[in-house]
GROMACS .gro file of C-alpha atoms in nm:
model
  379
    1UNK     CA    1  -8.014  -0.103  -3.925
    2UNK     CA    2  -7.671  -0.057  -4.100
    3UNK     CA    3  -7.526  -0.195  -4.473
    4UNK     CA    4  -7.199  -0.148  -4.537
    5UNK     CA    5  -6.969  -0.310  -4.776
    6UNK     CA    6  -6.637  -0.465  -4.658
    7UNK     CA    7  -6.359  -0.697  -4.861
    8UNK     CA    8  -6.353  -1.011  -4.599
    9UNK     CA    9  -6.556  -1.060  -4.281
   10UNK     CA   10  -6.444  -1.242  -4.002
   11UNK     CA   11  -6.754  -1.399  -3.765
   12UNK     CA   12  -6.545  -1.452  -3.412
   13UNK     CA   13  -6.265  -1.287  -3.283
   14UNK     CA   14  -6.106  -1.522  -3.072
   15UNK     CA   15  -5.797  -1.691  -3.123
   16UNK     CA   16  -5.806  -1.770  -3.498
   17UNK     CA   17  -6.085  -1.511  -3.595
   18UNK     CA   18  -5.850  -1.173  -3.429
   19UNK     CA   19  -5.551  -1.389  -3.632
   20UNK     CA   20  -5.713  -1.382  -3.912
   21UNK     CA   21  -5.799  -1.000  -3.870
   22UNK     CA   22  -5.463  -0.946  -3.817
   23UNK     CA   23  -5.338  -1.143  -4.138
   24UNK     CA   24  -5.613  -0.982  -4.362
   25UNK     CA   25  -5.582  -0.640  -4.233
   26UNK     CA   26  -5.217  -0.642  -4.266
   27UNK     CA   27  -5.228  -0.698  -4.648
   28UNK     CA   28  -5.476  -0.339  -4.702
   29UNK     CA   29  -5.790  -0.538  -4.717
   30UNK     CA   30  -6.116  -0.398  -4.575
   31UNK     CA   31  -6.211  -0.622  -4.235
   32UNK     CA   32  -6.490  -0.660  -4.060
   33UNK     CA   33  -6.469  -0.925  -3.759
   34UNK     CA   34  -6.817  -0.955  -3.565
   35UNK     CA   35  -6.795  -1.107  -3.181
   36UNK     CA   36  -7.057  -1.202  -2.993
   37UNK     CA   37  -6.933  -1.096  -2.649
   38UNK     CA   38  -6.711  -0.931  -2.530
   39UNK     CA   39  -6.310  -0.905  -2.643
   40UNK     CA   40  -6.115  -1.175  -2.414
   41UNK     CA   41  -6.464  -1.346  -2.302
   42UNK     CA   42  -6.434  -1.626  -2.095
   43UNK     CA   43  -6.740  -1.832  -2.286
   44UNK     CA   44  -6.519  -1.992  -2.539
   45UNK     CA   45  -6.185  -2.171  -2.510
   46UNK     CA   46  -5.886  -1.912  -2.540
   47UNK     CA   47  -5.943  -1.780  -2.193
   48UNK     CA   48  -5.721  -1.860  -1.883
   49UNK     CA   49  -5.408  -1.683  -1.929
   50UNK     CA   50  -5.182  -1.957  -2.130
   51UNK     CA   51  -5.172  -2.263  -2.379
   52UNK     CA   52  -4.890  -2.461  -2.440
   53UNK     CA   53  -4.707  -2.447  -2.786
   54UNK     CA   54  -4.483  -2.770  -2.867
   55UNK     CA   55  -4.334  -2.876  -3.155
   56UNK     CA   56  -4.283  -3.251  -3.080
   57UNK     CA   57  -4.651  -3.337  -3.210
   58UNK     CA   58  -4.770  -3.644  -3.083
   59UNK     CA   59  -5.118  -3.597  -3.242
   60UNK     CA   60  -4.913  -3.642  -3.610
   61UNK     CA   61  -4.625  -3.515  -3.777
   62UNK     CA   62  -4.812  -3.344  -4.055
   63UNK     CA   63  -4.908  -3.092  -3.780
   64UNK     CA   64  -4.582  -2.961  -3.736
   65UNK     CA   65  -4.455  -2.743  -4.026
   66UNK     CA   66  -4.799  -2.531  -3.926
   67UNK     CA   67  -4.684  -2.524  -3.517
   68UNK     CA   68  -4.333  -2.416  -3.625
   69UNK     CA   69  -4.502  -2.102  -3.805
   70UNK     CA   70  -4.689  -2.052  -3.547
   71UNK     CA   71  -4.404  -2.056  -3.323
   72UNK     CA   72  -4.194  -1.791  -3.525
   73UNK     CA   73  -4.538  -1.573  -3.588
   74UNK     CA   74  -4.603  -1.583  -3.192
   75UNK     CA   75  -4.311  -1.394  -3.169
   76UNK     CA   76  -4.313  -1.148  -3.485
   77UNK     CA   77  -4.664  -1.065  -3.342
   78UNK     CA   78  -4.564  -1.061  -2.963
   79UNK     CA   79  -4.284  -0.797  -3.101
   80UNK     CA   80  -4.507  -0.620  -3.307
   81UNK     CA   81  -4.820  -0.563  -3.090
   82UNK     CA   82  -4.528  -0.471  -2.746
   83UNK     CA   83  -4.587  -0.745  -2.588
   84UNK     CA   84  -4.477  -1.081  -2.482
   85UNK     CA   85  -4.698  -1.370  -2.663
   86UNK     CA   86  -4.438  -1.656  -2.632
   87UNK     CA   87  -4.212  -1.789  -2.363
   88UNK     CA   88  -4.029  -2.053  -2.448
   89UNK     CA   89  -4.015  -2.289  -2.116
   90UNK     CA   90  -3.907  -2.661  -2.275
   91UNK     CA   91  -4.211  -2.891  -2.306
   92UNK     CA   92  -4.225  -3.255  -2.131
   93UNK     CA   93  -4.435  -3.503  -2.308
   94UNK     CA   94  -4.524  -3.778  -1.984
   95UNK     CA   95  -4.643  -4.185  -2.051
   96UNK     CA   96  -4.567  -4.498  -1.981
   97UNK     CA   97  -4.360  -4.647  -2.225
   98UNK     CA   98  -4.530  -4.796  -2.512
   99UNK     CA   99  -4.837  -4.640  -2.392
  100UNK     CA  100  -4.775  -4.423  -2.752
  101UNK     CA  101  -4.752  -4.035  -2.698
  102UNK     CA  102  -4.400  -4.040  -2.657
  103UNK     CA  103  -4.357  -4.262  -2.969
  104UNK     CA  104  -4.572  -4.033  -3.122
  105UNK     CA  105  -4.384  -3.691  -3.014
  106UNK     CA  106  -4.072  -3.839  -3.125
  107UNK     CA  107  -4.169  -3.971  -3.454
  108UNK     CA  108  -4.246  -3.614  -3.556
  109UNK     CA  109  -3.913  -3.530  -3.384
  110UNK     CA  110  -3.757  -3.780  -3.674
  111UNK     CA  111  -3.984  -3.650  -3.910
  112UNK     CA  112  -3.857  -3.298  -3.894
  113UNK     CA  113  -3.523  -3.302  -3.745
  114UNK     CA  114  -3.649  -3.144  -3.398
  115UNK     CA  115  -3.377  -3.118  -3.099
  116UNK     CA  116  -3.527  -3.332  -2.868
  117UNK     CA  117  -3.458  -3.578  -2.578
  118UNK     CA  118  -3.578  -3.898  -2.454
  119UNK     CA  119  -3.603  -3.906  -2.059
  120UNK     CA  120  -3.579  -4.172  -1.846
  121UNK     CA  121  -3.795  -4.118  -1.496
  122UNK     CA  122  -3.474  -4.095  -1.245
  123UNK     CA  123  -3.329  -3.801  -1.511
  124UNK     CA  124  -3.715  -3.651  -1.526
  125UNK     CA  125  -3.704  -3.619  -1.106
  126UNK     CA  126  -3.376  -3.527  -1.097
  127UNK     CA  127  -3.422  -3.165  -1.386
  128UNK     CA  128  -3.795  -3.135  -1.232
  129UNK     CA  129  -3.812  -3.289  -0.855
  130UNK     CA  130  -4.175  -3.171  -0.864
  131UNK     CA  131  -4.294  -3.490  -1.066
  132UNK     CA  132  -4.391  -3.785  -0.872
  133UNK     CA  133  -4.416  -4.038  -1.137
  134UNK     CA  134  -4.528  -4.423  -1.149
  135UNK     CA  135  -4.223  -4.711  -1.285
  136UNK     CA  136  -4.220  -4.761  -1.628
  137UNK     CA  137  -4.293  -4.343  -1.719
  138UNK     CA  138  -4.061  -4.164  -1.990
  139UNK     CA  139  -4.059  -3.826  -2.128
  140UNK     CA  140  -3.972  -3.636  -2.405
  141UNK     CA  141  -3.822  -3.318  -2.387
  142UNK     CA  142  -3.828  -3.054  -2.611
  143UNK     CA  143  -3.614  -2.732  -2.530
  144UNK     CA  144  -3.818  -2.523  -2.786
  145UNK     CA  145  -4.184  -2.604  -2.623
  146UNK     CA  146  -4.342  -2.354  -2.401
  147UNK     CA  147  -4.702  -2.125  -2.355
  148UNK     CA  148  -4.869  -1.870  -2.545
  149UNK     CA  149  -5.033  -1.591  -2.315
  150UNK     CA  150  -5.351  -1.681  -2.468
  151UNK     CA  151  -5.541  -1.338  -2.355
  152UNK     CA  152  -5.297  -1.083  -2.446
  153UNK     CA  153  -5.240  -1.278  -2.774
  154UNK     CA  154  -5.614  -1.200  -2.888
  155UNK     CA  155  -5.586  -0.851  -2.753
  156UNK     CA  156  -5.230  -0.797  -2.950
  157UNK     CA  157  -5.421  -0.959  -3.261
  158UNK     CA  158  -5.699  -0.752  -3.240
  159UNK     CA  159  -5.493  -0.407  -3.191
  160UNK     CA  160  -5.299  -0.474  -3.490
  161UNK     CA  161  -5.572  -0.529  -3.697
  162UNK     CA  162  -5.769  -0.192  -3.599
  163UNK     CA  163  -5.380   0.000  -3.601
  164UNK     CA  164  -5.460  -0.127  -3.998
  165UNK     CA  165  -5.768  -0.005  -4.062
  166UNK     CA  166  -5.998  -0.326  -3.929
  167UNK     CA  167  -6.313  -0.236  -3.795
  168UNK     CA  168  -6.378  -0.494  -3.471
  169UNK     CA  169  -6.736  -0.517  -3.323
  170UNK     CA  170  -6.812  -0.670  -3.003
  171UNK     CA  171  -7.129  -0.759  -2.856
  172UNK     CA  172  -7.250  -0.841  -3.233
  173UNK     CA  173  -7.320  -1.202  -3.329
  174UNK     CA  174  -7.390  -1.318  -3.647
  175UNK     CA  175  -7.733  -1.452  -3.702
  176UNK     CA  176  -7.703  -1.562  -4.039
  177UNK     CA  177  -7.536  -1.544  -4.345
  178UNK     CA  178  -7.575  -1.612  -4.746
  179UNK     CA  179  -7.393  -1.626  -5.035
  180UNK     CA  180  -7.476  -1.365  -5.333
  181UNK     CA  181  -7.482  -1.434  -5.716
  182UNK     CA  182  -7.219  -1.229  -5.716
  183UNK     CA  183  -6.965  -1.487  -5.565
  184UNK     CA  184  -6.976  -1.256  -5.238
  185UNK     CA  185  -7.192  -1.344  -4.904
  186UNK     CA  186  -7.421  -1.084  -4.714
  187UNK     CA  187  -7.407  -1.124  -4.266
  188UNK     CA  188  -7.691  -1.011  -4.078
  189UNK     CA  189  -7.632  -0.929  -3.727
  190UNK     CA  190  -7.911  -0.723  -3.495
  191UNK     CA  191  -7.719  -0.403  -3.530
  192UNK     CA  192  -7.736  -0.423  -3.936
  193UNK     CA  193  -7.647  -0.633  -4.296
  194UNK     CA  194  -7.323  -0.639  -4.448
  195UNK     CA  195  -7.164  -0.738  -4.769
  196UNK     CA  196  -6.823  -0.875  -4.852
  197UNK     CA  197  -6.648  -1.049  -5.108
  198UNK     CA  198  -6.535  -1.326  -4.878
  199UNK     CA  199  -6.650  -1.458  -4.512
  200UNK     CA  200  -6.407  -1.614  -4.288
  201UNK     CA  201  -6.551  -1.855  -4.042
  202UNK     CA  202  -6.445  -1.907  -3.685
  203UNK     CA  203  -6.719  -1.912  -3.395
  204UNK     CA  204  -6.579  -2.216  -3.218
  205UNK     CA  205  -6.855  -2.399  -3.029
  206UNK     CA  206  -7.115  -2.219  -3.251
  207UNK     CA  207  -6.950  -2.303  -3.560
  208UNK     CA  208  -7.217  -2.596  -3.709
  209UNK     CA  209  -7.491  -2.274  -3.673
  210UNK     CA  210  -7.300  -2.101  -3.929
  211UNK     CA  211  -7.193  -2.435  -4.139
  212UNK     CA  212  -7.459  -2.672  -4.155
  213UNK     CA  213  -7.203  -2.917  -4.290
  214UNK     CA  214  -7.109  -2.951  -3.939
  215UNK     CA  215  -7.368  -3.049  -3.790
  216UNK     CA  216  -7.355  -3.399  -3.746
  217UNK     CA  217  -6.945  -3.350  -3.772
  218UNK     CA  218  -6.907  -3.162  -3.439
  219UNK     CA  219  -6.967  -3.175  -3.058
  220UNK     CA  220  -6.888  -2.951  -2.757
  221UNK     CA  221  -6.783  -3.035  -2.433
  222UNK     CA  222  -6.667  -2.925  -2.146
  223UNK     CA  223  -6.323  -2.858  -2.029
  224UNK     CA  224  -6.192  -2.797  -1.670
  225UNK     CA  225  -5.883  -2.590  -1.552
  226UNK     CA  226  -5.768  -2.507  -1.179
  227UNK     CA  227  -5.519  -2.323  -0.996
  228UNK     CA  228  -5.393  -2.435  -0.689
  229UNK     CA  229  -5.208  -2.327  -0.375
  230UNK     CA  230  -4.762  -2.467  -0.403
  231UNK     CA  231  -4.588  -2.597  -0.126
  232UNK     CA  232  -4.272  -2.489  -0.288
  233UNK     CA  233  -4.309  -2.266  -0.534
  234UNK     CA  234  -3.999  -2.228  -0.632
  235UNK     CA  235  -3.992  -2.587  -0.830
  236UNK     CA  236  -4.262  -2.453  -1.039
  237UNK     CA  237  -4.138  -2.076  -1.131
  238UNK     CA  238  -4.090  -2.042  -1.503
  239UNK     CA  239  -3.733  -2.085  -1.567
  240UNK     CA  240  -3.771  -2.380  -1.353
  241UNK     CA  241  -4.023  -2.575  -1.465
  242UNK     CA  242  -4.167  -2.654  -1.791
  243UNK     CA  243  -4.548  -2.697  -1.946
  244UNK     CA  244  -4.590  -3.067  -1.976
  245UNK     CA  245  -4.891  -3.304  -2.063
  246UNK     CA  246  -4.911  -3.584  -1.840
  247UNK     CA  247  -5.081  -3.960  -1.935
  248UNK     CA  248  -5.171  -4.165  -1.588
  249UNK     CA  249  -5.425  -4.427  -1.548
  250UNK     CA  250  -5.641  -4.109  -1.459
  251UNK     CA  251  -5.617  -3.975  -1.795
  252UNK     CA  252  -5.428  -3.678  -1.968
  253UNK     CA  253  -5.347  -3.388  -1.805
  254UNK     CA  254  -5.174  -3.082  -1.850
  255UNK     CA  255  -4.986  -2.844  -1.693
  256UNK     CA  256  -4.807  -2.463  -1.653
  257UNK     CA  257  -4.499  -2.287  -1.469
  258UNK     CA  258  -4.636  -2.032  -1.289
  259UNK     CA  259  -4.735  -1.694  -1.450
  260UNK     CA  260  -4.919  -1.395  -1.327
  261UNK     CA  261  -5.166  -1.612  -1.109
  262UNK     CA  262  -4.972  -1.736  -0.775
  263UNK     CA  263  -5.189  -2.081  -0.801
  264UNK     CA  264  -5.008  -2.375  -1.045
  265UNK     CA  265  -5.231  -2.423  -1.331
  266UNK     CA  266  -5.353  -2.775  -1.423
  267UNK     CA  267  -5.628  -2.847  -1.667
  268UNK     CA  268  -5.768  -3.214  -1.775
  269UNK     CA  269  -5.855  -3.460  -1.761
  270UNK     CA  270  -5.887  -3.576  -2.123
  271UNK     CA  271  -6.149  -3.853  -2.103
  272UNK     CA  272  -6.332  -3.632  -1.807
  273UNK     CA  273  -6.511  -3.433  -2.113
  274UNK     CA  274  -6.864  -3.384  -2.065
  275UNK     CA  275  -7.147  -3.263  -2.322
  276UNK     CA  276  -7.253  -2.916  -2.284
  277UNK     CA  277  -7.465  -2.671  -2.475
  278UNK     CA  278  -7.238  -2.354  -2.599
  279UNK     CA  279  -7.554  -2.143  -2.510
  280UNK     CA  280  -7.563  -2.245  -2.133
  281UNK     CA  281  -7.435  -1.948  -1.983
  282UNK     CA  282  -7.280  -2.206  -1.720
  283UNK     CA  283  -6.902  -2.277  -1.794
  284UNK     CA  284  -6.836  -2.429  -1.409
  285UNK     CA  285  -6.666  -2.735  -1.407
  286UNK     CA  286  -6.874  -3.021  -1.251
  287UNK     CA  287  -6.715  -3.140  -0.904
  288UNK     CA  288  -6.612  -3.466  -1.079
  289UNK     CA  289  -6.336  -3.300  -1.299
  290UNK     CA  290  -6.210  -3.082  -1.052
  291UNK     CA  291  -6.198  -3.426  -0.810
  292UNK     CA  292  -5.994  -3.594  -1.072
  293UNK     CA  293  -5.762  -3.253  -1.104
  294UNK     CA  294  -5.684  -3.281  -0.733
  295UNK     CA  295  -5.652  -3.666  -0.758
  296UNK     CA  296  -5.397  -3.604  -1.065
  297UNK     CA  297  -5.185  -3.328  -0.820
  298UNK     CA  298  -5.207  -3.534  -0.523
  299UNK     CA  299  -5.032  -3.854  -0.656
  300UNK     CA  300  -4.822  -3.726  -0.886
  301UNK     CA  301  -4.699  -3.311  -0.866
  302UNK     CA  302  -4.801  -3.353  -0.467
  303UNK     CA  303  -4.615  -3.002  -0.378
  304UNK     CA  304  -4.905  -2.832  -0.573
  305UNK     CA  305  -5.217  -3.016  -0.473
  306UNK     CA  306  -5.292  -2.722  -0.221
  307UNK     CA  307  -5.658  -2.605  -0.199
  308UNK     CA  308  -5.764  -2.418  -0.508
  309UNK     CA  309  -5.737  -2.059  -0.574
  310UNK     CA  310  -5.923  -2.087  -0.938
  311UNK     CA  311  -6.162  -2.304  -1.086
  312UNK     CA  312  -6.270  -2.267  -1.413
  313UNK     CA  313  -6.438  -2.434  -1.724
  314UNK     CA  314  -6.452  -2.357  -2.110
  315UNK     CA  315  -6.558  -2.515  -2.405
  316UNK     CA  316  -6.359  -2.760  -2.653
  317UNK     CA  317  -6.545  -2.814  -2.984
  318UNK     CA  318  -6.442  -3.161  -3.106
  319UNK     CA  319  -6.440  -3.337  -3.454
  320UNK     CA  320  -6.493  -3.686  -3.472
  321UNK     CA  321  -6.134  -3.779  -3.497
  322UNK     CA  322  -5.999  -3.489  -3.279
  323UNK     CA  323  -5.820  -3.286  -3.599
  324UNK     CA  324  -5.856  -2.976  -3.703
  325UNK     CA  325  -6.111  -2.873  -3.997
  326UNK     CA  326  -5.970  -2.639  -4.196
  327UNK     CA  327  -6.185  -2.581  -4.553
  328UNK     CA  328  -6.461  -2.408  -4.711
  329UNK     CA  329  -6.791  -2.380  -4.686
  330UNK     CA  330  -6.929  -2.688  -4.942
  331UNK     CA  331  -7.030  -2.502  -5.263
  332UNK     CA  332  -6.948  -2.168  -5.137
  333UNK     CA  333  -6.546  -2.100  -5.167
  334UNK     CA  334  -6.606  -1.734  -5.082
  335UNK     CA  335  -6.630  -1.875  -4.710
  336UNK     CA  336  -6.422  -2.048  -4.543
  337UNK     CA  337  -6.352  -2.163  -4.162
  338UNK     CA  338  -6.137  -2.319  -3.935
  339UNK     CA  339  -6.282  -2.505  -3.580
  340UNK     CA  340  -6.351  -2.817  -3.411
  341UNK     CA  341  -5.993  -2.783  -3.306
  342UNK     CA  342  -6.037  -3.017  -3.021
  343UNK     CA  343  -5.870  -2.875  -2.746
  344UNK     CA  344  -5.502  -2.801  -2.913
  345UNK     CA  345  -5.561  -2.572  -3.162
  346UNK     CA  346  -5.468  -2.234  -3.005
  347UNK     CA  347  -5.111  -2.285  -3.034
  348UNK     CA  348  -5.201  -2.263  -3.441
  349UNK     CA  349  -5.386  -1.987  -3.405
  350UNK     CA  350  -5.120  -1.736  -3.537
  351UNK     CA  351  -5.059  -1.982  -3.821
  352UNK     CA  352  -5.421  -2.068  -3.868
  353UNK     CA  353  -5.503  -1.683  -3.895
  354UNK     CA  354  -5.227  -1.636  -4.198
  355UNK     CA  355  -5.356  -1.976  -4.353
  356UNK     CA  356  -5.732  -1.791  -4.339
  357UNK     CA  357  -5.605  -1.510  -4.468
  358UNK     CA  358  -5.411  -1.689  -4.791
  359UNK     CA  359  -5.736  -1.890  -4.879
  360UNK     CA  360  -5.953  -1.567  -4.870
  361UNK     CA  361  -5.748  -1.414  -5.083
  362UNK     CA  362  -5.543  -1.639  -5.309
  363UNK     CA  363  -5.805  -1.997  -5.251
  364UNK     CA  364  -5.426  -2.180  -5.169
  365UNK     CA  365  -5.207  -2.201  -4.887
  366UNK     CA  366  -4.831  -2.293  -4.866
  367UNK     CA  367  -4.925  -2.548  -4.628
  368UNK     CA  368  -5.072  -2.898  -4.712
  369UNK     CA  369  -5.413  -2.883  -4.526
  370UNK     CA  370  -5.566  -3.212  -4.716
  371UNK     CA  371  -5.537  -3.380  -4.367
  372UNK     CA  372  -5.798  -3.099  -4.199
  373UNK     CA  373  -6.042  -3.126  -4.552
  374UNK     CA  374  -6.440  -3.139  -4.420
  375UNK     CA  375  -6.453  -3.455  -4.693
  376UNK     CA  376  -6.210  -3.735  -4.517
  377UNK     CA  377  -6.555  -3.781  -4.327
  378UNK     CA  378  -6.718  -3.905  -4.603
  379UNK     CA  379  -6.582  -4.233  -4.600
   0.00000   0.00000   0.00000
């Protein structure tokens, strides 16, 4: 068994934990981030080679000042680490009109003086001929949306923060975790117990073991994403095609250009979730989502509802309604933690990482974040 003292640890290193390495390390502070498995695992929800990034929000307009610094970090980082993290494709909000996300997506568009469009479905066919959609559908299009590569943004993340000095243990949950008299907190993983002057929190579906607070605030679920065998590929290279989420009677769905994997990625549907237990080892979709993925390409992008080449599952940790929670621990400010991101949150996770990394250090952030407080559940 090891002690060793450290300014900030970090339990998780996926998307917003290896962010908020990054941010920490950056600024000469000494970081510890602990990960239970391996870097890049495929047991929590960053894995699967992209995420879309738009700025037209339709989940709320206070969202997007955070998206549009995570939009500018994606590529400061991206430049940094040698790599590219962001690639801007145009994003296509899908629904029927009045159905709402549209509304929604251009509300914040309003709000915030986005470039955007409003797209009738003969002028969606005619820019994308891929989309088979039902009378009465509209888009919105916004020319700055694209993905994230999800994978090679944690591994970029991570990098940075060890070219600074961050030491980054895999294989190494945390088991538990207290606060001192002190004001600091002490971790105790298998390997050893270590001291800091302030914890950052970020563990996704295991978050509620590490704040008990979240408990009865929290669920996971579980998520299912395919790729699939193209008629035409050539309607769906990037350049060509653009990430989109869809709403159909089905539910909400969302999709990719292709990159790296030959198959078109599709992932959904929304109201498909089912309850799962972080600690089953089992991420495999059940054959009812991946029907209703095939359903969803079949009627509506039929050029790529070939047989799948991928099939794969991961975990969204939800919050009761669907926004982030982004706040301390109650009655320890020393730790603080970001999850139950619900399925959209990775786009943030630049952002989210710097936002971490100002409350650690300063107990503020430039951003408003009153809308992601624990306490709007108490009412």
């Amino acid at each position: 068994m090891s002690s060793s003292q450290y300014d900030v640890i970090v339990a998780g290193v996926g998307a917003m934990g290896s962010a908020a390495c990054w941010h920490l390390a950056k600024r000469g502070l000494k970081v510890l981030g602990l990960e239970r498995f391996d870097l890049g695992h495929t047991m929590g929800s960053s894995h699967g080679l992209t995420r879309i990034i738009r700025l037209a929000y339709f989940e709320g307009s206070h969202y997007v000042p955070i998206v549009k610094r995570a939009h500018q970090l994606w590529s400061e980082t991206g430049e940094a680490a040698g790599l590219k993290l962001l690639h801007v494709t145009g994003s296509l909000d899908l629904a029927p009109e009045g159905l709402g996300p549209v509304e929604s997506s251009l509300k914040s568009c309003l709000d915030h003086g986005l470039e955007h469009e409003v797209l009738d479905r003969d002028e969606i066919s005619r820019r994308f001929p891929a989309f088979q959609l039902p009378d009465g559908h509209i888009g919105l299009w916004q020319a700055g949306g694209g993905f994230v590569a999800s994978e090679k943004a944690i591994y970029a993340h991570v990098g940075l923060a060890q070219s600074k000095g961050a030491d980054i243990r895999t294989g190494e949950p945390m088991l538990d975790w207290q606060p001192t008299a002190d004001g600091g907190v002490t971790v105790r993983t298998e390997r050893g117990t270590y001291s800091a002057g302030r914890l950052v929190l970020t563990s996704g579906g295991w978050i509620a073991d590490a704040v008990p607070a979240l408990k009865q605030r929290v669920r996971t679920v579980r998520q299912a994403i395919g790729w699939f065998t193209t008629r035409r590929p050539e309607l769906f290279r990037e350049g060509a095609f653009p990430v989109f989420i869809l709403s159909v009677e089905e539910g909400n769905f969302y999709g990719f250009p292709l990159y790296e994997h030959p198959g078109f990625k599709l992932g959904g549907p929304h109201f498909g979730r089912e309850p799962m237990d972080p600690r089953d080892p089992d991420r495999t979709p059940s054959p009812n989502q991946v029907k209703l993925i095939r359903e969803c390409l079949a009627r509506y992008i039929p050029d790529a509802a070939g047989e799948p080449l991928t099939v794969k599952g991961c975990i969204y940790t939800v919050s009761p309604d669907e926004g982030f929670i982004i706040d301390a621990v109650p009655g320890v400010p020393q730790a603080v933690f970001a999850s139950a991101c619900s399925g959209h949150g990775f786009k943030f996770a630049s952002a989210i990482g710097e936002i971490l990394a100002d409350l650690s250090t300063s107990g503020r952030s430039a951003f408003d974040l009153s809308a992601f407080s624990l306490s709007r559940f108490d009412a």
